[in-house]
PDB file of C-alpha atoms in Angstrom:
ATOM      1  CA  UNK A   1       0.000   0.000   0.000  1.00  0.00           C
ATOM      2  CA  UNK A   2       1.357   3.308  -0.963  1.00  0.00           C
ATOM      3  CA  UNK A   3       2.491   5.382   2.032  1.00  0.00           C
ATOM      4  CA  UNK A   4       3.914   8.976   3.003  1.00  0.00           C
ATOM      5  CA  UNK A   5       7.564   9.376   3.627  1.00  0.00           C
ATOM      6  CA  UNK A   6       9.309  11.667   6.234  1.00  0.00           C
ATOM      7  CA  UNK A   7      12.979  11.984   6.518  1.00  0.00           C
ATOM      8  CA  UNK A   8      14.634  12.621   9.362  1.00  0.00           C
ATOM      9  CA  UNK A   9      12.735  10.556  11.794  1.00  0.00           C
ATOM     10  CA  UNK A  10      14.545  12.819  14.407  1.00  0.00           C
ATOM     11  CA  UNK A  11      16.000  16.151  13.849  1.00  0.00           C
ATOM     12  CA  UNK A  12      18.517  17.966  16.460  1.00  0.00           C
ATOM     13  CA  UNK A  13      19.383  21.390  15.840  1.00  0.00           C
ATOM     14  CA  UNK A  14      20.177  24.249  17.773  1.00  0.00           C
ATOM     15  CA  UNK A  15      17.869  27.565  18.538  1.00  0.00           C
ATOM     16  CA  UNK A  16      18.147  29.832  15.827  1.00  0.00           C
ATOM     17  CA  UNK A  17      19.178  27.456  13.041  1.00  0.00           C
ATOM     18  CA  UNK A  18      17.077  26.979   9.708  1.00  0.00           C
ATOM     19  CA  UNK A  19      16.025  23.272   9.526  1.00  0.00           C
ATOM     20  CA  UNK A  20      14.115  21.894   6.427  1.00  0.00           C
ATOM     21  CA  UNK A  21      11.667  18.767   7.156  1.00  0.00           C
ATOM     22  CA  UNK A  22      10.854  16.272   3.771  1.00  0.00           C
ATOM     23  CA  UNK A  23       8.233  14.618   2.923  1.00  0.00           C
ATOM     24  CA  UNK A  24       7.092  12.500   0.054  1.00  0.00           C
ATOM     25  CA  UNK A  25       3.195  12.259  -0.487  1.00  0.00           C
ATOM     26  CA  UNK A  26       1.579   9.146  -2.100  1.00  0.00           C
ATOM     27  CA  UNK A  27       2.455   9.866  -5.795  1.00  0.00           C
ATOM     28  CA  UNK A  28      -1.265  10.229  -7.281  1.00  0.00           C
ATOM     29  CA  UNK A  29      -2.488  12.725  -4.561  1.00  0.00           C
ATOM     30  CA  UNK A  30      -2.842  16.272  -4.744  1.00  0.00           C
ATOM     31  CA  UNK A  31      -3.234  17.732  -1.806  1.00  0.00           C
ATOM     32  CA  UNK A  32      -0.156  18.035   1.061  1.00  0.00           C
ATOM     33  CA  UNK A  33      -0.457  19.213   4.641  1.00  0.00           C
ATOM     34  CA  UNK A  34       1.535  19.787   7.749  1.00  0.00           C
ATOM     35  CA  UNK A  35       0.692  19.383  11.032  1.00  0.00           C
ATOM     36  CA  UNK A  36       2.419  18.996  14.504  1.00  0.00           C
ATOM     37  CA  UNK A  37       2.143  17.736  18.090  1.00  0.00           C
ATOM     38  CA  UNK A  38       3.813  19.105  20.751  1.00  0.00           C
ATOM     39  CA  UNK A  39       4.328  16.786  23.402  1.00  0.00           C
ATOM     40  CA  UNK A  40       1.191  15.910  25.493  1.00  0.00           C
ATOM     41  CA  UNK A  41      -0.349  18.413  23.182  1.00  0.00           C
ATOM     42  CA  UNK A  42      -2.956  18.126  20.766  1.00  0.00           C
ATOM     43  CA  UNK A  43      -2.332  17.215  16.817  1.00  0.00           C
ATOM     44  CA  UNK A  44      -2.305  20.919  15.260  1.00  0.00           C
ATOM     45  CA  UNK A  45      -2.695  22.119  11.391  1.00  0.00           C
ATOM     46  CA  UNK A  46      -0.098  24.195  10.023  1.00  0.00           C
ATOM     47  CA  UNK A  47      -0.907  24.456   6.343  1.00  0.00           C
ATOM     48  CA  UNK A  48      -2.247  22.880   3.548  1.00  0.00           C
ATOM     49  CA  UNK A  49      -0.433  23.388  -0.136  1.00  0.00           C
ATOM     50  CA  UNK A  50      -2.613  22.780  -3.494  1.00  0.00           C
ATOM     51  CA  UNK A  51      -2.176  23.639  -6.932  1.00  0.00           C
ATOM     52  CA  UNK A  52       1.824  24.791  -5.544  1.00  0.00           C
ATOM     53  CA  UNK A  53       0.048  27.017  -3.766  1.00  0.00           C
ATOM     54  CA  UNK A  54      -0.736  27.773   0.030  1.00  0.00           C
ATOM     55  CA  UNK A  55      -4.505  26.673   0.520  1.00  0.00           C
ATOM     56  CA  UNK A  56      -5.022  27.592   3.921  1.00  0.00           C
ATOM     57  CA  UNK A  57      -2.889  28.596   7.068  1.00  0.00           C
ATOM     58  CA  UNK A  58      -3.414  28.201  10.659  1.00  0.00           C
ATOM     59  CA  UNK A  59      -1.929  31.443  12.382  1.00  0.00           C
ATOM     60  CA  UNK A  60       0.864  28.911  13.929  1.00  0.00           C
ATOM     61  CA  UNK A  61       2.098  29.144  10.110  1.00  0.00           C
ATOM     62  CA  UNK A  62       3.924  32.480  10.384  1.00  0.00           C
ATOM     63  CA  UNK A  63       7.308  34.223   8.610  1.00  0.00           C
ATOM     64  CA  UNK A  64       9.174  31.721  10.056  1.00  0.00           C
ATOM     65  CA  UNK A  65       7.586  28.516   8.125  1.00  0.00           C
ATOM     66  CA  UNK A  66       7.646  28.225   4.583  1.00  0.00           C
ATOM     67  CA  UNK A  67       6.249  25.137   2.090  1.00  0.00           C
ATOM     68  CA  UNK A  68       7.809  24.088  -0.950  1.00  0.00           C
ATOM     69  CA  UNK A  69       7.395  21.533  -3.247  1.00  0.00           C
ATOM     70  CA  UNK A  70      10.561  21.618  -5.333  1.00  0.00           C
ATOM     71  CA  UNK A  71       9.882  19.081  -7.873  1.00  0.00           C
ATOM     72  CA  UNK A  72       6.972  16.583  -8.881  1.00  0.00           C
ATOM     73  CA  UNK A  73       7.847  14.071  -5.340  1.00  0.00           C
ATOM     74  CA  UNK A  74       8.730  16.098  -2.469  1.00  0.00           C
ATOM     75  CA  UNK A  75       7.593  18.571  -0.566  1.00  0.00           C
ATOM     76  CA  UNK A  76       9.309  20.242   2.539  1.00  0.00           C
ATOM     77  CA  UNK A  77       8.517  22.222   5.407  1.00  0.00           C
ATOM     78  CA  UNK A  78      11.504  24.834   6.076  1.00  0.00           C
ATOM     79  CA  UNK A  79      11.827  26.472   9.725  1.00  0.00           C
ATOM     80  CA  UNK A  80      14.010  29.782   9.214  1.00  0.00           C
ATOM     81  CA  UNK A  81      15.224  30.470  12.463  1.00  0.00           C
ATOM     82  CA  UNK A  82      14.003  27.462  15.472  1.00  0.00           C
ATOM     83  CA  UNK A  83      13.079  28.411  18.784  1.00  0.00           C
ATOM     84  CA  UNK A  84      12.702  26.164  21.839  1.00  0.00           C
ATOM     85  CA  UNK A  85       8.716  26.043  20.965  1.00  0.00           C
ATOM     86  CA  UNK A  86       9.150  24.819  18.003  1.00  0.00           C
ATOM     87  CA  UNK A  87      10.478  21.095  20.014  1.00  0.00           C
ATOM     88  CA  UNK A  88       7.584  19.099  18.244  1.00  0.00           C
ATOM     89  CA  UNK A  89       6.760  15.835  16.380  1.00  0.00           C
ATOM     90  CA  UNK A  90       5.537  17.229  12.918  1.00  0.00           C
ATOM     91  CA  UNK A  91       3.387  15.097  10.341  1.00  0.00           C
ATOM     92  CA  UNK A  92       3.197  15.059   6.578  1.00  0.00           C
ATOM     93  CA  UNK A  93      -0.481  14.160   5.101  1.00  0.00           C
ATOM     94  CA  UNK A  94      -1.204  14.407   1.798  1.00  0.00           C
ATOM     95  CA  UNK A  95      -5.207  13.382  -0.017  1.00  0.00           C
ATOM     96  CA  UNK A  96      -6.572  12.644  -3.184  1.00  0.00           C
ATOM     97  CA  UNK A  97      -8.623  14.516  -4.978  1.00  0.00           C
ATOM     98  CA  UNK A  98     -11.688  12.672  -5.367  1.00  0.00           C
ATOM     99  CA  UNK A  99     -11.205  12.506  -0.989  1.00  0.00           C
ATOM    100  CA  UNK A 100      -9.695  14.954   0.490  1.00  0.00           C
ATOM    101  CA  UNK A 101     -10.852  15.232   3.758  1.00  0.00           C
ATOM    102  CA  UNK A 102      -9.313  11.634   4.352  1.00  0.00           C
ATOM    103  CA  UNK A 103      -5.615  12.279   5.198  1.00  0.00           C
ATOM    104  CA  UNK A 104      -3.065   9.602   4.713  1.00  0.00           C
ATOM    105  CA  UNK A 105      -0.028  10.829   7.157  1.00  0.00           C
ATOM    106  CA  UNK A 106       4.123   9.579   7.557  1.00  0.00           C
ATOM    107  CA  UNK A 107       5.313   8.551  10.440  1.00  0.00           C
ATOM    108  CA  UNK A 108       6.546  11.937  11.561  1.00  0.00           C
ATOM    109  CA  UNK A 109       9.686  13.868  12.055  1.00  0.00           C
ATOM    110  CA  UNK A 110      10.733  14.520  16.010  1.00  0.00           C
ATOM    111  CA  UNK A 111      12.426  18.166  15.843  1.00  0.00           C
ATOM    112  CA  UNK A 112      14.336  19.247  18.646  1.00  0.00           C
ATOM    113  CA  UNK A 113      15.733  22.733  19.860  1.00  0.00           C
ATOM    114  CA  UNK A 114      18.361  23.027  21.851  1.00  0.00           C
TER     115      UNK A 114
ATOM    116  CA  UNK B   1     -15.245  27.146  13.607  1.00  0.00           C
ATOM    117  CA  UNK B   2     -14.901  23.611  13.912  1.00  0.00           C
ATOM    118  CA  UNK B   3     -13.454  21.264  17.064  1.00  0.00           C
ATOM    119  CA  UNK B   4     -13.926  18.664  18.930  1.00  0.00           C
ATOM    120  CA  UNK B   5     -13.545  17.839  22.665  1.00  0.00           C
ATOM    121  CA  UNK B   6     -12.355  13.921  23.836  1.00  0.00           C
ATOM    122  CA  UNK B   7     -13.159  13.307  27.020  1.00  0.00           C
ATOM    123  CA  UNK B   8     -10.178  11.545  28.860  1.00  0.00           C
ATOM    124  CA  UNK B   9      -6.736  11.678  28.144  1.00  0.00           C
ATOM    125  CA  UNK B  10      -6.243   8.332  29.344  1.00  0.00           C
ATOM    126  CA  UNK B  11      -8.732   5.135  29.345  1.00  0.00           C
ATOM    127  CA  UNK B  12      -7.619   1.348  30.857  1.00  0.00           C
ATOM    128  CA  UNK B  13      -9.306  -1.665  30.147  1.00  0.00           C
ATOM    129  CA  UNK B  14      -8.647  -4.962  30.871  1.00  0.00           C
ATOM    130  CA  UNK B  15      -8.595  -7.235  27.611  1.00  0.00           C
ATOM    131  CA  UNK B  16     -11.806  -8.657  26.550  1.00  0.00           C
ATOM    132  CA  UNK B  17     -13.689  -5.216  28.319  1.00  0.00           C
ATOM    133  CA  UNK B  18     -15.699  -3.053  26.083  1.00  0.00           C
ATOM    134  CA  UNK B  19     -13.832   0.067  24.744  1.00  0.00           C
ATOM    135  CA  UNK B  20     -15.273   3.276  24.640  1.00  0.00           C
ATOM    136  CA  UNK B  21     -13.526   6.164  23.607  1.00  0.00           C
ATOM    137  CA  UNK B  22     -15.727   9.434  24.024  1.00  0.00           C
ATOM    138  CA  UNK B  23     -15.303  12.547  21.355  1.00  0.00           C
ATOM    139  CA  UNK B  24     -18.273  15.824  21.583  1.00  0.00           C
ATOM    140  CA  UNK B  25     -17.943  18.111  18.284  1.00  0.00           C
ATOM    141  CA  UNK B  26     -18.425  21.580  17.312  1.00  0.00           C
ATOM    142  CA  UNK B  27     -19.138  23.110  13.587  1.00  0.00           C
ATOM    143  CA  UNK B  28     -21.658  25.263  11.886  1.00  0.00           C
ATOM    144  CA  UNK B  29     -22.044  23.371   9.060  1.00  0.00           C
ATOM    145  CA  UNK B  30     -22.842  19.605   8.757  1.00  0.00           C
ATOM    146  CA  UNK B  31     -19.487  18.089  10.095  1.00  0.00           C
ATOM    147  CA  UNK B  32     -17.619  14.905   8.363  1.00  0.00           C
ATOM    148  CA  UNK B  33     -16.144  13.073  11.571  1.00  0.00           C
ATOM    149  CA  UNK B  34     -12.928  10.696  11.830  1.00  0.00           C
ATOM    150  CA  UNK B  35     -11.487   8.781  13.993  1.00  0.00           C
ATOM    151  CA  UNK B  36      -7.531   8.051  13.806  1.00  0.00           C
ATOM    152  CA  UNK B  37      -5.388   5.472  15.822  1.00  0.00           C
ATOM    153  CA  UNK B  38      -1.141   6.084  15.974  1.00  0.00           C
ATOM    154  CA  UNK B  39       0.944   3.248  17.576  1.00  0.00           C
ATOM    155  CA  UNK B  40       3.794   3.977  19.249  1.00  0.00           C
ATOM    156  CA  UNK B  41       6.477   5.754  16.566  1.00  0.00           C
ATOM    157  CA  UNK B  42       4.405   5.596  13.537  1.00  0.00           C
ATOM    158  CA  UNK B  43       1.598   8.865  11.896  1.00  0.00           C
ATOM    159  CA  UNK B  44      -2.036   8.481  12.463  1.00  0.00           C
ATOM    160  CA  UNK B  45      -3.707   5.835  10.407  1.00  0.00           C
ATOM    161  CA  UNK B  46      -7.569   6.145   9.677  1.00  0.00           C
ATOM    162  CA  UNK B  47      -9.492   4.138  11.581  1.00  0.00           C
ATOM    163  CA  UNK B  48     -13.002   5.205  10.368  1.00  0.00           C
ATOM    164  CA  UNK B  49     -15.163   8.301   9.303  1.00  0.00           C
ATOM    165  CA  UNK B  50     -18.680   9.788   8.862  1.00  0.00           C
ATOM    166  CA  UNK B  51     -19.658  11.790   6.262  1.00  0.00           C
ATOM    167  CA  UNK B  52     -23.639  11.222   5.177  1.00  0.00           C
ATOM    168  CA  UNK B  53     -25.839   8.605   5.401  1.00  0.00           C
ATOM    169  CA  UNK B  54     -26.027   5.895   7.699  1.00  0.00           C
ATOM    170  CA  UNK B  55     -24.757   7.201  11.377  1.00  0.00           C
ATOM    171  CA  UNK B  56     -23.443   3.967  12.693  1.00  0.00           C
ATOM    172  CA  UNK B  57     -19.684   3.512  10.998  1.00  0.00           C
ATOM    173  CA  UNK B  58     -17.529   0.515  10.944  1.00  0.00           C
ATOM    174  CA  UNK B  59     -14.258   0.869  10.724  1.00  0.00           C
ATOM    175  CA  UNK B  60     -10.974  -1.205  10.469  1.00  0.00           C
ATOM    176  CA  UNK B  61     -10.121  -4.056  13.288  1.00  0.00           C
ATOM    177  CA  UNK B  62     -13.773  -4.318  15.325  1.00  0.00           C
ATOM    178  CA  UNK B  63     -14.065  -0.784  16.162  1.00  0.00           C
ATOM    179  CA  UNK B  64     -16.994   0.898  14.991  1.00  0.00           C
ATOM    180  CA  UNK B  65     -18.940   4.784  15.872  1.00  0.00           C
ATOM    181  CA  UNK B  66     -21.894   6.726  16.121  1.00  0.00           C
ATOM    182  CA  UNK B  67     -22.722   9.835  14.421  1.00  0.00           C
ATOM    183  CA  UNK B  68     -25.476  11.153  17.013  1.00  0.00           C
ATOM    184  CA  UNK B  69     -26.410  14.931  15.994  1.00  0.00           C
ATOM    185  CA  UNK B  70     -28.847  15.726  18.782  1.00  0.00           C
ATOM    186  CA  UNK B  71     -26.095  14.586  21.201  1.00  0.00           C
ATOM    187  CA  UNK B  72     -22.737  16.382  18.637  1.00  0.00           C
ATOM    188  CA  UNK B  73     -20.813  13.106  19.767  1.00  0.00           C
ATOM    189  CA  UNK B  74     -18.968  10.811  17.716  1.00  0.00           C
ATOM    190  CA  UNK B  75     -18.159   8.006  20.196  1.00  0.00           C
ATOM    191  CA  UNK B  76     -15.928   5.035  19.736  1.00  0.00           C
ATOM    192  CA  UNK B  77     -16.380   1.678  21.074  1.00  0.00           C
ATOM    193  CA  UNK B  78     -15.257  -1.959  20.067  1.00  0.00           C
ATOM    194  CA  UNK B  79     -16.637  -4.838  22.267  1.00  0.00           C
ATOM    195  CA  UNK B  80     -13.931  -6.729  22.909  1.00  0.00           C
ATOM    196  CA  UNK B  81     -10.536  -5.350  23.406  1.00  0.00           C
ATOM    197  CA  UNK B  82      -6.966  -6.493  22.439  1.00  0.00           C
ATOM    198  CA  UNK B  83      -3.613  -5.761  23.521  1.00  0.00           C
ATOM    199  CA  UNK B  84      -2.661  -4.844  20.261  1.00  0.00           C
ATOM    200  CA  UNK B  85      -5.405  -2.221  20.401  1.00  0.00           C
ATOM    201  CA  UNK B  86      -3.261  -0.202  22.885  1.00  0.00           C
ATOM    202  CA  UNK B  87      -2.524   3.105  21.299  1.00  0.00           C
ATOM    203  CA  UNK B  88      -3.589   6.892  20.602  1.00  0.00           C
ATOM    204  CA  UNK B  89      -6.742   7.515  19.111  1.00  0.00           C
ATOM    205  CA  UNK B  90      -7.577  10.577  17.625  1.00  0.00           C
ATOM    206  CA  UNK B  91     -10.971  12.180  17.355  1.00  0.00           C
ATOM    207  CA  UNK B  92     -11.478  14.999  14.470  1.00  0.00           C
ATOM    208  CA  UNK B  93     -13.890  16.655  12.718  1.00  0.00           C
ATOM    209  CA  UNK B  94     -13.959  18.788   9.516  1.00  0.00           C
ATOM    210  CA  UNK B  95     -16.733  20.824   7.758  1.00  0.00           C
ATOM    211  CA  UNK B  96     -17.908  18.565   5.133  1.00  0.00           C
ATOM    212  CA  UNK B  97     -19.544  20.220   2.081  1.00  0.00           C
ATOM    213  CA  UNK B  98     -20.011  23.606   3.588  1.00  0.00           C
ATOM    214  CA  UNK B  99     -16.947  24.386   5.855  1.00  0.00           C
ATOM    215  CA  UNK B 100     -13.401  23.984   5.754  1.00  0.00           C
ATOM    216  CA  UNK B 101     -12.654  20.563   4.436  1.00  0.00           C
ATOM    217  CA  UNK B 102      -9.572  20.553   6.785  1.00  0.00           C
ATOM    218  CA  UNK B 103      -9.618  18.143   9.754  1.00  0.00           C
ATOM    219  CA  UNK B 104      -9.127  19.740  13.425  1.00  0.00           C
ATOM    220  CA  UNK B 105      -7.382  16.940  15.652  1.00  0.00           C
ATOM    221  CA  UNK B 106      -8.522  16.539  19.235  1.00  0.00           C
ATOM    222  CA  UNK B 107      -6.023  16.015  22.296  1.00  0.00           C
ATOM    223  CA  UNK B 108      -5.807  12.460  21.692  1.00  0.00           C
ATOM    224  CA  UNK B 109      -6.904   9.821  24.763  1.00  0.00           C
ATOM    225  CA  UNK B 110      -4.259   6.733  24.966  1.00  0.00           C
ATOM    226  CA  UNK B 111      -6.220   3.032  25.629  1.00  0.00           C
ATOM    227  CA  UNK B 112      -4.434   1.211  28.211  1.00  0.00           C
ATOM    228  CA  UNK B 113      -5.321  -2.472  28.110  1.00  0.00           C
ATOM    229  CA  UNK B 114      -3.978  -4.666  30.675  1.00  0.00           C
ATOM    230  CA  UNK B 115      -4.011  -8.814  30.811  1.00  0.00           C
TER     231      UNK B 115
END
């Protein structure tokens, strides 16, 4: 069964430092998403990306996130400059188009701020 | 604005016991309603949703929910549980045909079953 990718699994980097998560969706979908968890916390939505385009935002999603999808596999979710806060387990989703509302997520990346 | 509330961060069952896993909604519009499970080190998987039609939903390995609108809950149960059913479920709710099609995520509540 297809599946979403995430690479790292775990990501260490230190406060201030730009760190880029990846993320390959399942190949025939359309529609990508980010979310995260901080610990003990709920799941949260960052953004969703359509069409290479930003779809919708939450207002966690500020200057210092960015989405890209650089090419016709991945797509990535760039941090400019981590702080502590930013400590969090972040998920990948992407849907298809005839069901979007049915997210199909990777396994996660665990970011870390030191 | 859509959420949803899950009662409980943490439930414990012995195996065989009835699971229920509670989850009360919010949304203006006619909500589509999910229900995720994530085992230790691995994303959410779908477990089962609503969108229309019939209100009781099966899902994947026994567990099954209600859609009941005078009550906004989407509860989860499964008779009988297993040890393997020991996890993090996820309730969530999006806005269907006339909100956001976006799913919000609530806090999670972790199933503890025990021999």
């Amino acid at each position: 069964e297809p599946e979403v990718t995430q690479t790292p699994s775990h990501q260490v980097t230190q406060m201030g430092q730009e760190v880029i998560l990846r993320c390959v969706p399942i190949s025939n979908h359309l529609y990508f998403y980010w979310y995260r968890q901080i610990l003990g916390q709920k799941v949260e939505f960052l953004v969703s990306f359509y069409n290479n385009e930003i779809s919708e935002k939450s207002e966690i999603f500020d200057d210092q996130f960015s989405v890209e999808r650089p090419d016709g596999s991945n797509f990535t979710l760039k941090i400019r400059s981590t702080k502590l806060e930013d400590s969090a387990m972040y998920f990948c989703a992407s849907s298809e188009a005839m069901d979007r509302e049915t997210l199909h997520f990777g396994n996660g990346t665990r970011l870390t701020v030191t | 604005a859509q959420s949803v509330t899950q009662l409980g961060s943490h439930v414990s069952v012995s195996e065989g016991a009835l699971v229920l896993l509670r989850c009360n909604y919010s949304s203006s519009v006619p909500p589509y309603l999910f229900w995720y499970v994530q085992y230790p080190n691995q994303g959410l998987q779908l477990l089962l949703k609503y969108t229309t039609g019939a209100t009781l939903v099966k899902g994947i390995n026994g567990f099954e929910a209600e859609f009941k609108k005078s009550e906004t809950s989407f509860h989860l149960t499964k008779p009988s549980a297993h040890m393997s059913d020991a996890a993090e479920y996820f309730c969530a709710v999006s806005g269907g045909s006339g909100g956001s099609y976006i799913p919000t995520f609530g806090r999670g509540t972790s199933l503890i079953v025990h021999p």
